[in-house]
Coordinates of N, CA and C and ligand atoms in Angstrom, one line a residue:
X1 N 0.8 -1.2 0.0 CA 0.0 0.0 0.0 C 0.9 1.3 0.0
X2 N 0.3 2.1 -0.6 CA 1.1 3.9 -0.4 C -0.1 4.7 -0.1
X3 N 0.2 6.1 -0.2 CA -0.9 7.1 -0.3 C -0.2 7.4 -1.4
X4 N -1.2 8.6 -2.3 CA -1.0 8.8 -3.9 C -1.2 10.6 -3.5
X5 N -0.7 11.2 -3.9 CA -0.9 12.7 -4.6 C -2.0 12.7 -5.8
X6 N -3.4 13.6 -5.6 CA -3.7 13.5 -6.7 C -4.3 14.8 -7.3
X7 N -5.2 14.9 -8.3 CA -5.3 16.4 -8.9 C -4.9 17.8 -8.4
X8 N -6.0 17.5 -7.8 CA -5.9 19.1 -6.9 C -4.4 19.2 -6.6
X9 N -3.4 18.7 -6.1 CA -2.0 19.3 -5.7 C -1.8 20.1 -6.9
X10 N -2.3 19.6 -8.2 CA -1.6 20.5 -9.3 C -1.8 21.8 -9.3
X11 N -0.9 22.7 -9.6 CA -0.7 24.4 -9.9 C -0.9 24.9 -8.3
X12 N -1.3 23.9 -7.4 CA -1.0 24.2 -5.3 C -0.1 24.7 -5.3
X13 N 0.3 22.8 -5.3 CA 2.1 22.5 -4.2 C 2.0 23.1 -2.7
X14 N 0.5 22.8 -2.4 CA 1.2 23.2 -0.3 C 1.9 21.8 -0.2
X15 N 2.6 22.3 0.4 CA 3.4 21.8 1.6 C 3.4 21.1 2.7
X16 N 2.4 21.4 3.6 CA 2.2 21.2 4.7 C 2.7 19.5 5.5
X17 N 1.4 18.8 4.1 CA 2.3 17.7 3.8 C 3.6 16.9 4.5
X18 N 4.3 17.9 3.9 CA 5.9 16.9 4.0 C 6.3 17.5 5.2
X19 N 5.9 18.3 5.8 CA 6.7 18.7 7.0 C 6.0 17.6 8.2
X20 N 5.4 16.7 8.0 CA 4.5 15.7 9.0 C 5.0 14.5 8.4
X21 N 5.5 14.2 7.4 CA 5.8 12.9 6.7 C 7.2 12.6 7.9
X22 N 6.9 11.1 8.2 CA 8.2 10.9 8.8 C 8.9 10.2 8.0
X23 N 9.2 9.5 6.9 CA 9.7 9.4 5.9 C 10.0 10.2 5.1
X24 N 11.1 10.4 4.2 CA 10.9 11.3 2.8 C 10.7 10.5 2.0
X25 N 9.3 10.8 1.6 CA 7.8 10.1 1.1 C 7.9 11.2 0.1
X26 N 7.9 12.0 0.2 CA 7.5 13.2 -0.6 C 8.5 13.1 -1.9
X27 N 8.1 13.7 -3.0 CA 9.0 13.9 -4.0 C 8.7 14.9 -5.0
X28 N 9.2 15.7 -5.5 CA 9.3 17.3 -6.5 C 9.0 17.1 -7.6
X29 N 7.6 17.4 -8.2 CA 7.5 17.3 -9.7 C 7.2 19.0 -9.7
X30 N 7.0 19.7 -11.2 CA 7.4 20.8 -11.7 C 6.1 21.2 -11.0
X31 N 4.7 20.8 -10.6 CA 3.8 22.0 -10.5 C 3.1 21.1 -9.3
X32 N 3.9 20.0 -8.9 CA 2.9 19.4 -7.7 C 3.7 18.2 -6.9
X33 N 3.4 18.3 -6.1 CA 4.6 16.9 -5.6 C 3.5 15.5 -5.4
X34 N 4.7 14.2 -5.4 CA 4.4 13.2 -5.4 C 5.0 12.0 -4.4
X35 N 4.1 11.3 -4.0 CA 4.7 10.6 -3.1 C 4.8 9.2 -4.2
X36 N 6.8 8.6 -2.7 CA 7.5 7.6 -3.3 C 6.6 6.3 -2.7
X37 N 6.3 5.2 -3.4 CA 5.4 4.0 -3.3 C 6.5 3.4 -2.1
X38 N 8.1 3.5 -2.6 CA 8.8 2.6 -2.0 C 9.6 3.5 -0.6
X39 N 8.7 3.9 -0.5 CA 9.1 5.2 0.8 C 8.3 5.1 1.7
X40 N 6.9 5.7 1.4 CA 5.8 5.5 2.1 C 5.3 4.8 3.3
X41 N 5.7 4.9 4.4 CA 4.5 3.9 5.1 C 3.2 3.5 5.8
X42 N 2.6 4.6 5.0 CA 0.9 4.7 5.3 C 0.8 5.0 6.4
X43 N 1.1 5.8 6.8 CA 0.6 6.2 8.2 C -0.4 7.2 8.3
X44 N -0.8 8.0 7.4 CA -1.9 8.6 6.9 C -1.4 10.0 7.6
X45 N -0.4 10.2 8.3 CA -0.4 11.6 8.7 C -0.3 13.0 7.7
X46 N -0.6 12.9 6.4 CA -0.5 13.9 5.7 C -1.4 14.1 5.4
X47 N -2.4 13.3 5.2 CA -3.5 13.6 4.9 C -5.1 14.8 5.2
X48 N -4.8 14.6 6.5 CA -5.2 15.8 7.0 C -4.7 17.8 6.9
X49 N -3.4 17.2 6.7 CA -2.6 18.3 6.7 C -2.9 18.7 5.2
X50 N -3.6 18.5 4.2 CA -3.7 18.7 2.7 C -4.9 19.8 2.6
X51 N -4.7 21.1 2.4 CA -5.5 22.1 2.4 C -6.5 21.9 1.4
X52 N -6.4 21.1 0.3 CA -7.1 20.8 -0.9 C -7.6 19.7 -1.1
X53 N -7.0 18.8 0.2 CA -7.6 17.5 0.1 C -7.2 16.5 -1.5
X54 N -5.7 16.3 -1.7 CA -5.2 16.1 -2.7 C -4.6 14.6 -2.5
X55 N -4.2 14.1 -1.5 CA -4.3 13.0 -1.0 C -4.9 11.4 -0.3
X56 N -4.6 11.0 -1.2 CA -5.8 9.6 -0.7 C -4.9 8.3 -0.3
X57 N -5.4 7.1 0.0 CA -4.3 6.0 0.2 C -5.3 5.3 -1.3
X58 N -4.2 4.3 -1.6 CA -4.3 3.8 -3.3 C -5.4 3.1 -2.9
X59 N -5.9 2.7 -1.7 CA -7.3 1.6 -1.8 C -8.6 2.6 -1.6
X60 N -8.3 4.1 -1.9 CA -9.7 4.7 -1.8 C -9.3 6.2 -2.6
X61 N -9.5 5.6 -3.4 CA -9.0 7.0 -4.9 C -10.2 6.9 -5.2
X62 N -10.5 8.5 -5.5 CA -11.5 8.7 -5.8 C -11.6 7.9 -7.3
X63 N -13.3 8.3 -7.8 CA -13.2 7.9 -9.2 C -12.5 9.1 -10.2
X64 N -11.8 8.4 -11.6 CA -11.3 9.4 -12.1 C -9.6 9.9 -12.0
X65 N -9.4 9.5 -10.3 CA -8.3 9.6 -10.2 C -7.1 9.0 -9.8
X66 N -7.5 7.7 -10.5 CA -6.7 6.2 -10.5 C -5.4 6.3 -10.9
X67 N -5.6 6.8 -12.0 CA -4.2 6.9 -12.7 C -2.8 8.0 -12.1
X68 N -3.5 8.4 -11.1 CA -2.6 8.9 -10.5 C -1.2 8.1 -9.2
X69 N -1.7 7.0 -9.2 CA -1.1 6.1 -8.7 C -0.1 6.0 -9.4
X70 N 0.1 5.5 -10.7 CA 0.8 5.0 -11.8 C 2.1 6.4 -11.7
X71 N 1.0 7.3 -12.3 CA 1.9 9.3 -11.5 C 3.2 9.0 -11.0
X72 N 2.4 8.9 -9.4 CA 3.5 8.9 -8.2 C 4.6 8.3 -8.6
X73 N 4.3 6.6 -9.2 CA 5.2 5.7 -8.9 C 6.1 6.3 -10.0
X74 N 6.2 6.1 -10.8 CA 6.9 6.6 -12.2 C 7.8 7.7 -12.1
X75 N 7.2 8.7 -11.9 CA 7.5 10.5 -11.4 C 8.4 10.5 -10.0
X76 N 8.3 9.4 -9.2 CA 9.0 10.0 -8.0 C 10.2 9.0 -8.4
X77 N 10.6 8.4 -8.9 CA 11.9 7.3 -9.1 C 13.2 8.3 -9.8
X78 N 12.9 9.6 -10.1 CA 14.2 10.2 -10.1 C 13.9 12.0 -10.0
X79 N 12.7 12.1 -9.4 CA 12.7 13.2 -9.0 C 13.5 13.5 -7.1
X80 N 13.6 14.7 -6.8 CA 14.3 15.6 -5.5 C 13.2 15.2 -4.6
X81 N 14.1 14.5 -3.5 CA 13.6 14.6 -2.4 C 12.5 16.0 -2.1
X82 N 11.0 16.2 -1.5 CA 10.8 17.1 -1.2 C 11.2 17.9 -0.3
X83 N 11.1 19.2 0.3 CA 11.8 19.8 1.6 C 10.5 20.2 2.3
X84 N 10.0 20.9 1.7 CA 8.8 21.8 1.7 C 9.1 23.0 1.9
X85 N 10.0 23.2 1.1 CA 10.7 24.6 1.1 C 10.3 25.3 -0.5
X86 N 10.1 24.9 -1.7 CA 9.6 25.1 -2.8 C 8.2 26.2 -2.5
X87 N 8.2 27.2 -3.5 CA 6.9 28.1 -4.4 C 6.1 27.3 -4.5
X88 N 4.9 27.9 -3.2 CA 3.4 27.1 -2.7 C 2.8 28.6 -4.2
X89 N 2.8 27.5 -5.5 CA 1.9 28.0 -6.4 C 0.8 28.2 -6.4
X90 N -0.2 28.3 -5.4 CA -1.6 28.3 -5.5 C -1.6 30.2 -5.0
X91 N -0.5 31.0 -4.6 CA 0.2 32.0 -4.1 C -0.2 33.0 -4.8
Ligands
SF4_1 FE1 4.5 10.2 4.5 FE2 2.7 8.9 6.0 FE3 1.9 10.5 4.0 FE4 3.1 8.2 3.5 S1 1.1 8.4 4.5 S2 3.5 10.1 2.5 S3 4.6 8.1 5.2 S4 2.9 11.2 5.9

């Protein structure tokens, strides 16, 4: 199991997020971050912290936003650790 990043983070990017992840779970895409599948360990503590509610675990994605699973895994295998220091674009 992971949790997935999904639409809504795009053109966000809060943060909040990664500063509650006790893993670096988190990872840097250009307009939205993504979590690492092989990082992850579901502890669900980000979730709440998601101002947009952009976050789900892969066994309860909404409809629609399945494919974002696929996203994470792919996108976070050589993208930057997140910090949560990056341009909250929703700004
Ligand atoms: Fe990090 Fe927990 Fe969220 Fe996974 S579920 S990304 S470990 S805070």
């Amino acid at each position: 199991m992971t949790h997935v990043v999904t639409t809504a983070c795009v053109d966000h990017k809060y943060q909040e997020c990664v500063a509650v992840c006790p893993v670096e779970a988190f990872k840097e895409a250009e307009t939205y971050l993504v979590i690492d599948p092989d990082e992850c360990i579901d502890c669900g503590a980000c979730v709440p912290e998601c101002p947009v509610d952009a976050i789900f675990a892969d066994t309860d994605m909404p409809d629609g936003e399945e494919h974002w699973l696929q996203r994470n895994e792919d996108e976070s295998v050589d993208a930057e650790i997140a910090t949560g220091e990056s341009p909250v674009l929703a700004d």
